Coordinates of C-alpha atoms and ligand atoms in Angstrom, one line a residue:
M1 CA 116.7 -87.4 37.3
G2 CA 115.4 -85.9 40.6
Y3 CA 115.2 -89.2 42.5
F4 CA 118.0 -88.5 44.8
R5 CA 118.3 -86.2 47.8
K6 CA 119.8 -82.9 46.7
N7 CA 123.1 -83.4 48.5
I8 CA 123.5 -86.8 46.9
E9 CA 122.9 -85.4 43.4
K10 CA 125.6 -82.8 44.0
V11 CA 128.3 -85.0 45.6
K12 CA 131.0 -86.3 43.3
G13 CA 131.8 -89.4 45.4
Y14 CA 135.1 -90.5 46.7
E15 CA 137.8 -91.1 44.1
P16 CA 139.9 -94.1 45.0
G17 CA 143.5 -94.4 43.9
F18 CA 144.0 -96.1 40.5
Q19 CA 144.2 -99.9 40.8
P20 CA 146.1 -101.2 37.8
K21 CA 145.0 -104.7 36.6
D22 CA 148.5 -105.7 35.8
T23 CA 150.5 -107.2 38.7
D24 CA 153.9 -106.5 37.2
V25 CA 153.8 -102.8 37.8
V26 CA 155.4 -100.9 40.7
K27 CA 152.4 -99.8 42.7
L28 CA 153.2 -97.1 45.2
N29 CA 149.9 -95.2 45.0
T30 CA 147.4 -96.4 47.6
N31 CA 149.5 -97.1 50.7
E32 CA 149.0 -100.8 50.8
S33 CA 151.6 -102.9 52.7
P34 CA 154.4 -104.2 50.3
Y35 CA 154.3 -107.4 52.3
P36 CA 151.7 -110.2 52.3
P37 CA 149.7 -110.8 55.5
S38 CA 150.9 -113.2 58.2
P39 CA 151.1 -116.8 57.1
A40 CA 148.6 -117.5 59.9
V41 CA 146.0 -115.7 57.8
L42 CA 146.4 -118.1 54.9
K43 CA 146.1 -121.0 57.2
V44 CA 142.8 -119.7 58.6
L45 CA 141.5 -119.1 55.1
T46 CA 142.1 -122.7 54.0
E47 CA 140.3 -123.9 57.2
I48 CA 137.1 -121.9 56.7
S49 CA 134.3 -124.5 56.8
P50 CA 131.1 -124.5 54.7
E51 CA 129.2 -124.4 58.0
K52 CA 130.8 -121.1 58.9
L53 CA 129.7 -119.7 55.5
R54 CA 126.2 -121.0 55.8
R55 CA 125.5 -119.3 59.0
Y56 CA 125.3 -115.5 59.8
P57 CA 128.5 -114.3 61.4
D58 CA 128.8 -113.1 65.0
P59 CA 127.2 -109.6 64.6
I60 CA 129.8 -107.9 66.8
G61 CA 132.8 -110.1 66.1
N62 CA 133.6 -111.1 69.7
E63 CA 136.6 -113.2 68.9
F64 CA 138.3 -110.3 67.2
R65 CA 137.2 -107.9 70.0
R66 CA 138.9 -110.1 72.6
A67 CA 142.1 -110.3 70.6
A68 CA 142.2 -106.6 69.8
A69 CA 141.4 -105.7 73.5
E70 CA 144.3 -107.8 74.7
I71 CA 146.8 -106.2 72.3
N72 CA 145.6 -102.7 73.0
N73 CA 145.3 -103.2 76.8
V74 CA 141.6 -102.4 76.9
C75 CA 138.4 -104.4 77.4
P76 CA 136.4 -106.1 74.6
E77 CA 133.6 -103.6 75.4
N78 CA 136.0 -100.9 74.2
I79 CA 136.3 -102.4 70.7
M80 CA 133.9 -102.3 67.8
C81 CA 134.6 -104.2 64.6
C82 CA 134.1 -102.4 61.3
N83 CA 134.0 -103.3 57.6
G84 CA 137.3 -101.4 57.1
G85 CA 138.2 -98.2 58.9
D86 CA 136.1 -96.3 56.4
D87 CA 133.0 -98.1 57.8
L88 CA 133.7 -96.5 61.2
L89 CA 134.0 -93.0 59.5
T90 CA 130.6 -93.6 57.9
M91 CA 129.1 -94.6 61.3
A92 CA 130.6 -91.6 63.0
F93 CA 129.0 -89.2 60.5
R94 CA 125.7 -91.0 60.8
A95 CA 125.8 -91.0 64.6
F96 CA 127.1 -87.5 65.3
C97 CA 126.4 -85.2 62.3
D98 CA 123.5 -83.6 60.6
K99 CA 122.4 -80.3 59.1
N100 CA 122.9 -78.6 62.5
R101 CA 125.8 -80.6 63.7
P102 CA 128.9 -79.9 61.7
V103 CA 132.2 -81.8 61.4
A104 CA 135.6 -80.1 61.8
Y105 CA 139.0 -81.3 60.7
P106 CA 142.4 -79.8 59.7
V107 CA 143.3 -79.7 56.0
P108 CA 144.8 -81.0 53.8
T109 CA 143.9 -84.5 55.1
Y110 CA 142.0 -87.7 54.0
S111 CA 139.8 -86.8 51.1
L112 CA 137.0 -89.1 52.2
Y113 CA 135.9 -86.8 55.1
P114 CA 134.2 -84.1 53.0
V115 CA 132.5 -86.8 50.8
L116 CA 131.0 -88.4 53.9
A117 CA 130.0 -85.0 55.2
K118 CA 128.1 -84.3 52.0
L119 CA 126.3 -87.6 52.1
Q120 CA 125.2 -86.9 55.6
N121 CA 124.3 -83.3 54.6
C122 CA 126.3 -81.7 57.4
N123 CA 128.5 -78.6 57.2
T124 CA 132.3 -78.9 57.2
I125 CA 134.6 -76.7 59.1
E126 CA 138.0 -77.1 57.5
V127 CA 140.8 -75.5 59.5
P128 CA 144.1 -75.2 57.5
F129 CA 147.3 -76.7 58.9
D130 CA 150.4 -74.4 58.8
D131 CA 153.3 -75.4 56.6
E132 CA 154.7 -77.7 59.2
F133 CA 151.4 -79.5 59.8
N134 CA 151.1 -78.4 63.5
L135 CA 147.7 -78.9 65.1
P136 CA 145.7 -75.6 64.3
A137 CA 144.8 -73.9 67.6
K138 CA 141.4 -72.9 66.1
L139 CA 140.3 -76.5 65.9
A140 CA 139.5 -76.5 69.6
G141 CA 136.9 -73.7 69.2
T142 CA 134.7 -74.8 66.3
N143 CA 131.8 -76.3 68.4
A144 CA 131.6 -79.1 65.9
A145 CA 129.7 -82.3 66.9
L146 CA 132.5 -84.3 65.5
T147 CA 136.2 -83.3 65.1
I148 CA 138.5 -85.6 63.1
V149 CA 142.3 -85.6 63.3
C150 CA 144.1 -88.0 61.1
N151 CA 147.3 -89.0 63.0
P152 CA 149.7 -89.7 61.3
N153 CA 148.1 -87.4 58.8
A154 CA 147.5 -88.3 55.2
P155 CA 149.0 -87.2 52.8
S156 CA 151.6 -85.4 54.9
G157 CA 152.8 -88.3 57.1
S158 CA 153.1 -85.7 60.0
F159 CA 152.4 -86.6 63.6
I160 CA 150.8 -84.6 66.4
S161 CA 151.8 -85.4 69.9
I162 CA 149.6 -87.3 72.2
D163 CA 149.7 -84.5 74.8
E164 CA 148.3 -82.0 72.2
L165 CA 145.5 -84.4 71.3
A166 CA 144.7 -84.9 75.0
S167 CA 144.4 -81.1 75.4
L168 CA 142.2 -81.0 72.3
A169 CA 139.9 -83.8 73.6
D170 CA 139.7 -81.9 76.9
E171 CA 138.7 -78.6 75.2
L172 CA 136.2 -80.0 72.7
S173 CA 132.5 -80.2 73.5
G174 CA 131.9 -82.8 70.9
V175 CA 133.5 -86.1 69.9
L176 CA 137.2 -86.4 68.8
L177 CA 137.8 -89.1 66.3
I178 CA 141.5 -89.8 65.9
D179 CA 142.1 -91.6 62.6
E180 CA 145.0 -93.9 63.3
A181 CA 145.0 -95.8 60.0
Y182 CA 148.7 -95.2 59.7
V183 CA 149.7 -95.5 63.4
D184 CA 151.3 -98.9 62.9
F185 CA 154.3 -97.0 61.4
A186 CA 154.5 -94.4 64.1
E187 CA 156.3 -94.5 67.4
A188 CA 153.3 -93.8 69.6
N189 CA 149.5 -94.0 69.6
C190 CA 146.5 -92.5 71.4
T191 CA 144.9 -95.6 72.9
D192 CA 145.5 -94.3 76.4
L193 CA 143.4 -91.2 75.8
V194 CA 140.3 -93.5 75.7
K195 CA 140.8 -94.3 79.4
E196 CA 140.8 -90.6 80.3
F197 CA 138.3 -89.1 77.9
D198 CA 134.7 -90.1 77.2
N199 CA 134.6 -88.3 73.9
V200 CA 137.6 -90.0 72.1
I201 CA 137.2 -92.6 69.4
I202 CA 140.3 -94.2 67.9
L203 CA 140.1 -95.6 64.4
R204 CA 142.4 -98.5 63.4
S205 CA 142.6 -100.3 60.1
L206 CA 144.0 -103.7 59.1
S207 CA 144.6 -102.4 55.5
K208 CA 148.0 -100.9 56.0
G209 CA 150.2 -102.4 58.7
Y210 CA 148.6 -105.9 58.5
G211 CA 148.6 -106.1 54.7
L212 CA 144.9 -106.8 54.5
A213 CA 143.4 -104.1 52.4
G214 CA 141.6 -106.8 50.3
I215 CA 139.4 -108.1 53.1
R216 CA 138.1 -104.9 54.6
F217 CA 138.6 -104.8 58.3
G218 CA 139.1 -102.1 60.9
Y219 CA 138.0 -101.3 64.4
A220 CA 137.2 -98.6 66.9
I221 CA 138.6 -98.1 70.4
A222 CA 136.5 -96.0 72.8
Q223 CA 134.8 -96.0 76.1
S224 CA 132.0 -98.5 76.3
D225 CA 129.2 -96.0 76.2
L226 CA 130.5 -94.6 72.9
I227 CA 130.9 -98.1 71.5
A228 CA 127.4 -99.0 72.5
G229 CA 126.0 -95.9 70.8
L230 CA 128.0 -96.5 67.6
M231 CA 126.7 -100.1 67.5
K232 CA 123.2 -98.7 67.1
V233 CA 124.1 -97.2 63.7
K234 CA 126.1 -100.1 62.2
D235 CA 124.8 -102.5 59.7
S236 CA 123.5 -105.6 61.5
Y237 CA 126.3 -107.8 60.2
N238 CA 128.9 -105.3 59.2
V239 CA 131.8 -107.7 59.4
D240 CA 131.6 -111.0 57.6
A241 CA 132.8 -114.4 59.0
V242 CA 135.8 -114.7 56.7
A243 CA 137.1 -111.2 57.3
A244 CA 136.7 -111.6 61.1
A245 CA 138.5 -114.9 61.2
V246 CA 141.3 -113.5 59.0
A247 CA 141.6 -110.3 60.9
T248 CA 141.8 -112.2 64.2
A249 CA 144.6 -114.4 63.0
A250 CA 146.5 -111.4 61.7
I251 CA 146.2 -109.3 64.8
K252 CA 147.3 -112.2 67.0
D253 CA 150.5 -112.6 65.0
Q254 CA 152.2 -109.5 66.5
K255 CA 155.7 -110.9 65.8
Y256 CA 155.1 -110.9 62.0
F257 CA 153.3 -107.5 62.3
T258 CA 156.3 -106.0 64.1
E259 CA 158.8 -107.5 61.6
T260 CA 157.0 -106.2 58.5
T261 CA 156.2 -102.7 59.9
E262 CA 159.8 -102.3 61.1
K263 CA 161.0 -103.2 57.6
V264 CA 158.7 -100.5 56.1
K265 CA 159.9 -97.9 58.7
K266 CA 163.5 -98.7 57.9
A267 CA 162.9 -98.5 54.1
R268 CA 161.0 -95.2 54.6
G269 CA 164.1 -93.6 56.1
L270 CA 166.3 -94.8 53.2
L271 CA 163.7 -93.8 50.6
S272 CA 163.4 -90.3 52.1
E273 CA 167.2 -89.9 52.0
Q274 CA 167.5 -91.0 48.4
L275 CA 164.7 -88.7 47.3
R276 CA 166.4 -85.8 49.1
D277 CA 169.6 -86.6 47.3
L278 CA 167.6 -86.3 44.0
G279 CA 166.6 -82.8 45.1
F280 CA 163.1 -83.5 46.5
E281 CA 162.1 -81.9 49.8
V282 CA 160.9 -84.8 52.0
P283 CA 159.7 -84.0 55.5
K284 CA 159.9 -86.7 58.2
S285 CA 157.0 -89.2 57.8
C286 CA 155.5 -91.4 60.5
A287 CA 153.4 -93.3 58.0
N288 CA 154.1 -95.9 55.2
F289 CA 154.4 -93.2 52.6
V290 CA 156.3 -90.0 52.0
L291 CA 155.2 -86.7 50.6
A292 CA 157.9 -85.4 48.3
R293 CA 158.0 -81.8 47.1
C294 CA 159.4 -81.4 43.6
K295 CA 161.5 -78.3 43.9
N296 CA 162.5 -77.6 40.3
R297 CA 160.2 -79.9 38.2
K298 CA 156.5 -80.0 37.9
A299 CA 155.0 -82.8 40.0
D300 CA 152.4 -83.8 37.4
V301 CA 155.0 -84.1 34.7
I302 CA 157.1 -86.4 36.8
F303 CA 154.0 -88.4 37.7
D304 CA 153.1 -88.9 34.0
K305 CA 156.7 -90.0 33.2
L306 CA 156.6 -92.5 36.0
V307 CA 153.3 -93.9 34.7
E308 CA 155.0 -94.4 31.3
R309 CA 157.5 -96.5 33.1
R310 CA 154.6 -98.4 34.9
I311 CA 155.4 -96.9 38.3
Y312 CA 152.3 -95.6 40.0
V313 CA 152.5 -92.9 42.8
R314 CA 149.8 -90.5 43.8
Y315 CA 149.4 -86.9 42.6
F316 CA 146.8 -84.6 44.0
N317 CA 145.8 -81.6 41.9
L318 CA 144.9 -79.6 45.0
P319 CA 146.2 -76.3 46.5
G320 CA 149.2 -77.0 48.7
L321 CA 149.6 -80.5 47.2
D322 CA 150.0 -79.9 43.4
D323 CA 153.8 -79.6 43.7
K324 CA 154.2 -82.8 45.5
L325 CA 154.0 -86.6 45.0
R326 CA 152.8 -89.0 47.6
I327 CA 154.8 -92.2 47.4
T328 CA 154.0 -95.4 49.3
V329 CA 157.0 -97.1 50.8
G330 CA 157.4 -100.4 48.8
T331 CA 159.8 -103.3 49.0
D332 CA 163.5 -102.5 48.7
E333 CA 163.3 -103.6 45.0
Q334 CA 160.4 -101.3 44.2
N335 CA 162.0 -98.4 46.0
N336 CA 165.2 -98.9 44.1
K337 CA 163.4 -99.1 40.8
L338 CA 161.6 -95.8 41.6
I339 CA 164.8 -94.1 42.6
S340 CA 166.8 -95.2 39.5
D341 CA 163.9 -94.3 37.2
L342 CA 163.5 -90.9 38.8
K343 CA 167.2 -90.3 38.3
E344 CA 166.8 -91.0 34.6
I345 CA 163.7 -88.8 34.3
L346 CA 165.3 -85.9 36.1
S347 CA 168.5 -86.1 34.0
Q348 CA 166.5 -86.1 30.7
D349 CA 164.2 -83.3 31.6
T350 CA 166.3 -80.2 32.1
A351 CA 163.6 -77.5 31.8
P352 CA 162.8 -76.1 35.2
S353 CA 159.2 -75.4 36.0
A354 CA 157.9 -71.9 36.3
Ligands
PLP1 C1 143.3 -96.4 54.7 C2 142.7 -95.3 55.5 C3 141.6 -95.5 56.4 C4 140.8 -96.8 56.5 O1 140.9 -97.6 55.4 P1 140.2 -99.0 55.4 O2 140.8 -99.7 54.2 O3 138.7 -98.8 55.2 O4 140.4 -99.7 56.7 C5 141.1 -94.5 57.1 N1 141.7 -93.3 57.1 C6 142.8 -93.1 56.4 C7 143.4 -91.7 56.4 C8 143.3 -94.1 55.6 O5 144.3 -93.8 54.8

C-alpha cells in the first residue's frame, strides 16, 4: 500500500487475549477480576443524566483526581486520569521516546511495551530477568529516556522491592514508569517514591482490582511537573463522563475493594498449592494470576485440552514462557473446575514431553 509510515507497516499490533462470546465458559485468560464492581458503581450508572451525556466531560476528571489523591495520600495535582492504564503507556511513549530516545525494560514482561515502541519508532533495550525475576542490574545503565518496570510483573507475578526501585529511580537519568496494574493484589506499592523522585511515574488501572475492565479507566501518580507535561500529550477528553463517574464511585468504595482483592489473594494461595500438588511448578505470585510451569507435559497440549473443556487460560509461545501457563485466579468455583479438569487431563495423558 505504502500509505503508512514504515514502522507502522512493519508492526504486527498488540494481540489481546481471546474474549469468548459465550458467558458460560471458565475464563481465566485475561486477568479480569472474578467479581463484579462495587454496587456503588451500578447505582451511579443508573443515575447518569442525559445532561451529563450531552455535555463534554471534565477534561481532566477532577472529581476522580480528588478521590484518588485522598486514597493514595497525595494531592490532586499528582494524579492524571487515563482511558485505561494502557492510555498512560501510550502517552509516556509519546512524551519521552523517539528515534534517539530509547525505552528500556526487563523481559519477559507486558507484551504491549514493544508494540508501543514500534509505533513511536523508538529503540527498545530489553534486559533479561534471571530465572528468579530479580531486577537486572544492567537496567540502571542503559541511558534510556524511559525505563518501565512492571511490578508485580506480568506474566511472572514476581515483585521487586520498593527499596530496589528507589535505587533504580535514583540511578536513572530518564523517567522510571512503574506499571502497578496488579499492585492491588500485592502487599506494598511504590506511591511514596513519587514524593522523593521527580522522575517516577506510577501506573494504576481499574481493570483488575476494581473489576472494571469494561469501562477503560486508569491513572498516573507522579510529581506535578511530570503530570503537567503528560497532560500536554493526552487526548483533549481522554476520559469520558460515564467512565469517570463509575471509576470515582468504585475507588471511593475501599471496603468492597479490600474485600474482593483479599478474596482473590486467598484463592491465589489455594490455587497455587493445588497446582503444585498436580506437579506444576508455581512460584509465589503477588498478582491475580499464577504462572505455572508444566514439568512433564507440554504446556500447549494442556492448553488445547482445557479449551476443549471450555476453560481458557493463557499460553505464550515465547522463549522462557512456552513451558508455562498463565492462569488468572477465578472464583472458588472456577478454580475448582480448573483443578478437577486438570486432574482428569493429566491422568489421561501419560506420555511425558520431550
Ligand atoms: C491490565 C494491564 C495494564 C492496564 O490495562 P488497562 O485495562 O488499560 O487499564 C497495564 N499494564 C499491565 C501489565 C496490565 O496487565
